[in-house]
């Protein structure tokens, strides 16, 4: 593996992971109900997208403007792997060791937000009750569910990594 790719992937992954920890801690401290906010989720996705782009641009620049598909994908994937791992570990510690009661509060807030959203879209009360019943049975911050979320995040990142690798790779020169 190219040393520039490896070091940039790890460096930007650490930046992403540390930023995720800081933002999660800030949201937890300021107002836990913000975790249920759709606009905050979109904002965080946009911030992480910027980190991915900066990582790819920086890597390509350090490679003198020539980056293969594999190098672009590996950079993206390493950033995601490191960042998601740090974030997942922090969520485990916060919601299982530091303040286990917060996950119940968050589950209640999520159920309320889901109920309101479903009602706004005209779902019948029976469907809302069914959805809420299913939510009560799930501990989103259990080690198993955090691991499942980690795997899903890595798989989704791999798909986006393929797309970004296509965009950021150097185009092959065609000879006539």
PDB file of N, CA and C in Angstrom, residues 111-165:
ATOM      1  N   UNK A 111     -38.939   7.637  19.574  1.00  0.00           N
ATOM      2  CA  UNK A 111     -40.303   7.128  19.421  1.00  0.00           C
ATOM      3  C   UNK A 111     -41.291   8.278  19.239  1.00  0.00           C
ATOM      4  N   UNK A 112     -41.122   9.324  20.029  1.00  0.00           N
ATOM      5  CA  UNK A 112     -42.010  10.482  19.924  1.00  0.00           C
ATOM      6  C   UNK A 112     -41.868  11.142  18.540  1.00  0.00           C
ATOM      7  N   UNK A 113     -40.642  11.343  18.105  1.00  0.00           N
ATOM      8  CA  UNK A 113     -40.406  11.974  16.800  1.00  0.00           C
ATOM      9  C   UNK A 113     -40.966  11.113  15.670  1.00  0.00           C
ATOM     10  N   UNK A 114     -40.798   9.798  15.783  1.00  0.00           N
ATOM     11  CA  UNK A 114     -41.322   8.886  14.763  1.00  0.00           C
ATOM     12  C   UNK A 114     -42.845   8.947  14.713  1.00  0.00           C
ATOM     13  N   UNK A 115     -43.450   8.937  15.891  1.00  0.00           N
ATOM     14  CA  UNK A 115     -44.912   9.016  15.977  1.00  0.00           C
ATOM     15  C   UNK A 115     -45.430  10.297  15.340  1.00  0.00           C
ATOM     16  N   UNK A 116     -44.800  11.420  15.662  1.00  0.00           N
ATOM     17  CA  UNK A 116     -45.221  12.708  15.101  1.00  0.00           C
ATOM     18  C   UNK A 116     -45.049  12.751  13.586  1.00  0.00           C
ATOM     19  N   UNK A 117     -43.936  12.207  13.107  1.00  0.00           N
ATOM     20  CA  UNK A 117     -43.678  12.213  11.673  1.00  0.00           C
ATOM     21  C   UNK A 117     -44.687  11.330  10.942  1.00  0.00           C
ATOM     22  N   UNK A 118     -44.954  10.140  11.486  1.00  0.00           N
ATOM     23  CA  UNK A 118     -45.909   9.238  10.845  1.00  0.00           C
ATOM     24  C   UNK A 118     -47.305   9.858  10.826  1.00  0.00           C
ATOM     25  N   UNK A 119     -47.671  10.520  11.920  1.00  0.00           N
ATOM     26  CA  UNK A 119     -48.984  11.176  11.986  1.00  0.00           C
ATOM     27  C   UNK A 119     -49.061  12.307  10.961  1.00  0.00           C
ATOM     28  N   UNK A 120     -47.969  13.048  10.820  1.00  0.00           N
ATOM     29  CA  UNK A 120     -47.924  14.155   9.858  1.00  0.00           C
ATOM     30  C   UNK A 120     -48.123  13.644   8.421  1.00  0.00           C
ATOM     31  N   UNK A 121     -47.623  12.430   8.155  1.00  0.00           N
ATOM     32  CA  UNK A 121     -47.771  11.855   6.819  1.00  0.00           C
ATOM     33  C   UNK A 121     -49.064  11.062   6.668  1.00  0.00           C
ATOM     34  N   UNK A 122     -49.924  11.120   7.682  1.00  0.00           N
ATOM     35  CA  UNK A 122     -51.243  10.518   7.577  1.00  0.00           C
ATOM     36  C   UNK A 122     -51.313   9.023   7.845  1.00  0.00           C
ATOM     37  N   UNK A 123     -50.325   8.478   8.538  1.00  0.00           N
ATOM     38  CA  UNK A 123     -50.362   7.046   8.850  1.00  0.00           C
ATOM     39  C   UNK A 123     -51.470   6.771   9.866  1.00  0.00           C
ATOM     40  N   UNK A 124     -52.183   5.661   9.710  1.00  0.00           N
ATOM     41  CA  UNK A 124     -53.221   5.322  10.679  1.00  0.00           C
ATOM     42  C   UNK A 124     -52.603   5.010  12.050  1.00  0.00           C
ATOM     43  N   UNK A 125     -53.365   5.259  13.106  1.00  0.00           N
ATOM     44  CA  UNK A 125     -52.857   5.058  14.465  1.00  0.00           C
ATOM     45  C   UNK A 125     -52.391   3.623  14.689  1.00  0.00           C
ATOM     46  N   UNK A 126     -53.049   2.658  14.058  1.00  0.00           N
ATOM     47  CA  UNK A 126     -52.645   1.254  14.222  1.00  0.00           C
ATOM     48  C   UNK A 126     -51.223   1.021  13.695  1.00  0.00           C
ATOM     49  N   UNK A 127     -50.890   1.666  12.581  1.00  0.00           N
ATOM     50  CA  UNK A 127     -49.544   1.543  12.016  1.00  0.00           C
ATOM     51  C   UNK A 127     -48.510   2.241  12.905  1.00  0.00           C
ATOM     52  N   UNK A 128     -48.885   3.382  13.445  1.00  0.00           N
ATOM     53  CA  UNK A 128     -47.991   4.117  14.349  1.00  0.00           C
ATOM     54  C   UNK A 128     -47.717   3.268  15.587  1.00  0.00           C
ATOM     55  N   UNK A 129     -48.770   2.689  16.157  1.00  0.00           N
ATOM     56  CA  UNK A 129     -48.611   1.836  17.343  1.00  0.00           C
ATOM     57  C   UNK A 129     -47.723   0.633  17.048  1.00  0.00           C
ATOM     58  N   UNK A 130     -47.895   0.050  15.876  1.00  0.00           N
ATOM     59  CA  UNK A 130     -47.096  -1.111  15.464  1.00  0.00           C
ATOM     60  C   UNK A 130     -45.610  -0.729  15.354  1.00  0.00           C
ATOM     61  N   UNK A 131     -45.354   0.421  14.740  1.00  0.00           N
ATOM     62  CA  UNK A 131     -43.970   0.888  14.593  1.00  0.00           C
ATOM     63  C   UNK A 131     -43.342   1.162  15.950  1.00  0.00           C
ATOM     64  N   UNK A 132     -44.090   1.807  16.836  1.00  0.00           N
ATOM     65  CA  UNK A 132     -43.574   2.136  18.164  1.00  0.00           C
ATOM     66  C   UNK A 132     -43.319   0.882  18.988  1.00  0.00           C
ATOM     67  N   UNK A 133     -44.186  -0.112  18.829  1.00  0.00           N
ATOM     68  CA  UNK A 133     -44.016  -1.373  19.538  1.00  0.00           C
ATOM     69  C   UNK A 133     -42.698  -2.044  19.123  1.00  0.00           C
ATOM     70  N   UNK A 134     -42.421  -2.020  17.836  1.00  0.00           N
ATOM     71  CA  UNK A 134     -41.171  -2.596  17.337  1.00  0.00           C
ATOM     72  C   UNK A 134     -39.955  -1.843  17.830  1.00  0.00           C
ATOM     73  N   UNK A 135     -40.078  -0.525  17.968  1.00  0.00           N
ATOM     74  CA  UNK A 135     -38.950   0.297  18.423  1.00  0.00           C
ATOM     75  C   UNK A 135     -38.624   0.036  19.889  1.00  0.00           C
ATOM     76  N   UNK A 136     -39.651  -0.275  20.693  1.00  0.00           N
ATOM     77  CA  UNK A 136     -39.445  -0.502  22.122  1.00  0.00           C
ATOM     78  C   UNK A 136     -38.565  -1.719  22.386  1.00  0.00           C
ATOM     79  N   UNK A 137     -38.574  -2.654  21.461  1.00  0.00           N
ATOM     80  CA  UNK A 137     -37.841  -3.904  21.641  1.00  0.00           C
ATOM     81  C   UNK A 137     -36.366  -3.797  21.260  1.00  0.00           C
ATOM     82  N   UNK A 138     -35.953  -2.681  20.686  1.00  0.00           N
ATOM     83  CA  UNK A 138     -34.599  -2.556  20.148  1.00  0.00           C
ATOM     84  C   UNK A 138     -33.754  -1.616  21.006  1.00  0.00           C
ATOM     85  N   UNK A 139     -32.560  -2.083  21.372  1.00  0.00           N
ATOM     86  CA  UNK A 139     -31.577  -1.250  22.056  1.00  0.00           C
ATOM     87  C   UNK A 139     -30.525  -0.867  21.015  1.00  0.00           C
ATOM     88  N   UNK A 140     -30.666   0.329  20.440  1.00  0.00           N
ATOM     89  CA  UNK A 140     -29.767   0.759  19.366  1.00  0.00           C
ATOM     90  C   UNK A 140     -28.308   0.857  19.789  1.00  0.00           C
ATOM     91  N   UNK A 141     -28.047   0.930  21.085  1.00  0.00           N
ATOM     92  CA  UNK A 141     -26.685   1.109  21.567  1.00  0.00           C
ATOM     93  C   UNK A 141     -26.127  -0.141  22.235  1.00  0.00           C
ATOM     94  N   UNK A 142     -26.776  -1.277  22.043  1.00  0.00           N
ATOM     95  CA  UNK A 142     -26.221  -2.532  22.539  1.00  0.00           C
ATOM     96  C   UNK A 142     -24.972  -2.849  21.712  1.00  0.00           C
ATOM     97  N   UNK A 143     -24.042  -3.601  22.279  1.00  0.00           N
ATOM     98  CA  UNK A 143     -22.845  -3.953  21.490  1.00  0.00           C
ATOM     99  C   UNK A 143     -23.186  -4.605  20.143  1.00  0.00           C
ATOM    100  N   UNK A 144     -24.184  -5.489  20.133  1.00  0.00           N
ATOM    101  CA  UNK A 144     -24.549  -6.166  18.877  1.00  0.00           C
ATOM    102  C   UNK A 144     -25.096  -5.178  17.858  1.00  0.00           C
ATOM    103  N   UNK A 145     -25.969  -4.273  18.290  1.00  0.00           N
ATOM    104  CA  UNK A 145     -26.538  -3.308  17.342  1.00  0.00           C
ATOM    105  C   UNK A 145     -25.523  -2.256  16.917  1.00  0.00           C
ATOM    106  N   UNK A 146     -24.619  -1.877  17.802  1.00  0.00           N
ATOM    107  CA  UNK A 146     -23.543  -0.961  17.399  1.00  0.00           C
ATOM    108  C   UNK A 146     -22.636  -1.645  16.378  1.00  0.00           C
ATOM    109  N   UNK A 147     -22.345  -2.926  16.590  1.00  0.00           N
ATOM    110  CA  UNK A 147     -21.511  -3.672  15.631  1.00  0.00           C
ATOM    111  C   UNK A 147     -22.227  -3.779  14.286  1.00  0.00           C
ATOM    112  N   UNK A 148     -23.525  -4.039  14.322  1.00  0.00           N
ATOM    113  CA  UNK A 148     -24.315  -4.113  13.084  1.00  0.00           C
ATOM    114  C   UNK A 148     -24.298  -2.758  12.377  1.00  0.00           C
ATOM    115  N   UNK A 149     -24.473  -1.688  13.134  1.00  0.00           N
ATOM    116  CA  UNK A 149     -24.427  -0.345  12.557  1.00  0.00           C
ATOM    117  C   UNK A 149     -23.062  -0.032  11.966  1.00  0.00           C
ATOM    118  N   UNK A 150     -22.004  -0.501  12.644  1.00  0.00           N
ATOM    119  CA  UNK A 150     -20.632  -0.302  12.157  1.00  0.00           C
ATOM    120  C   UNK A 150     -20.469  -0.994  10.802  1.00  0.00           C
ATOM    121  N   UNK A 151     -20.928  -2.225  10.719  1.00  0.00           N
ATOM    122  CA  UNK A 151     -20.806  -2.982   9.463  1.00  0.00           C
ATOM    123  C   UNK A 151     -21.583  -2.289   8.344  1.00  0.00           C
ATOM    124  N   UNK A 152     -22.803  -1.877   8.638  1.00  0.00           N
ATOM    125  CA  UNK A 152     -23.622  -1.196   7.625  1.00  0.00           C
ATOM    126  C   UNK A 152     -22.952   0.098   7.177  1.00  0.00           C
ATOM    127  N   UNK A 153     -22.404   0.861   8.130  1.00  0.00           N
ATOM    128  CA  UNK A 153     -21.711   2.116   7.783  1.00  0.00           C
ATOM    129  C   UNK A 153     -20.507   1.850   6.891  1.00  0.00           C
ATOM    130  N   UNK A 154     -19.758   0.807   7.195  1.00  0.00           N
ATOM    131  CA  UNK A 154     -18.579   0.470   6.385  1.00  0.00           C
ATOM    132  C   UNK A 154     -19.009   0.043   4.975  1.00  0.00           C
ATOM    133  N   UNK A 155     -20.067  -0.754   4.884  1.00  0.00           N
ATOM    134  CA  UNK A 155     -20.545  -1.181   3.561  1.00  0.00           C
ATOM    135  C   UNK A 155     -21.048   0.006   2.729  1.00  0.00           C
ATOM    136  N   UNK A 156     -21.815   0.892   3.359  1.00  0.00           N
ATOM    137  CA  UNK A 156     -22.297   2.081   2.649  1.00  0.00           C
ATOM    138  C   UNK A 156     -21.110   2.956   2.241  1.00  0.00           C
ATOM    139  N   UNK A 157     -20.139   3.093   3.138  1.00  0.00           N
ATOM    140  CA  UNK A 157     -18.935   3.868   2.810  1.00  0.00           C
ATOM    141  C   UNK A 157     -18.182   3.249   1.647  1.00  0.00           C
ATOM    142  N   UNK A 158     -18.155   1.932   1.573  1.00  0.00           N
ATOM    143  CA  UNK A 158     -17.458   1.266   0.464  1.00  0.00           C
ATOM    144  C   UNK A 158     -18.131   1.609  -0.864  1.00  0.00           C
ATOM    145  N   UNK A 159     -19.459   1.628  -0.873  1.00  0.00           N
ATOM    146  CA  UNK A 159     -20.177   1.979  -2.108  1.00  0.00           C
ATOM    147  C   UNK A 159     -19.862   3.418  -2.510  1.00  0.00           C
ATOM    148  N   UNK A 160     -19.956   4.339  -1.534  1.00  0.00           N
ATOM    149  CA  UNK A 160     -19.627   5.733  -1.848  1.00  0.00           C
ATOM    150  C   UNK A 160     -18.146   5.873  -2.196  1.00  0.00           C
ATOM    151  N   UNK A 161     -17.306   5.073  -1.574  1.00  0.00           N
ATOM    152  CA  UNK A 161     -15.882   5.085  -1.889  1.00  0.00           C
ATOM    153  C   UNK A 161     -15.624   4.716  -3.340  1.00  0.00           C
ATOM    154  N   UNK A 162     -16.383   3.753  -3.849  1.00  0.00           N
ATOM    155  CA  UNK A 162     -16.247   3.378  -5.262  1.00  0.00           C
ATOM    156  C   UNK A 162     -16.625   4.541  -6.176  1.00  0.00           C
ATOM    157  N   UNK A 163     -17.708   5.218  -5.830  1.00  0.00           N
ATOM    158  CA  UNK A 163     -18.142   6.367  -6.643  1.00  0.00           C
ATOM    159  C   UNK A 163     -17.111   7.502  -6.594  1.00  0.00           C
ATOM    160  N   UNK A 164     -16.632   7.811  -5.402  1.00  0.00           N
ATOM    161  CA  UNK A 164     -15.650   8.886  -5.274  1.00  0.00           C
ATOM    162  C   UNK A 164     -14.327   8.511  -5.926  1.00  0.00           C
ATOM    163  N   UNK A 165     -13.965   7.230  -5.881  1.00  0.00           N
ATOM    164  CA  UNK A 165     -12.734   6.793  -6.549  1.00  0.00           C
ATOM    165  C   UNK A 165     -12.839   7.003  -8.052  1.00  0.00           C
TER     166      UNK A 165
END
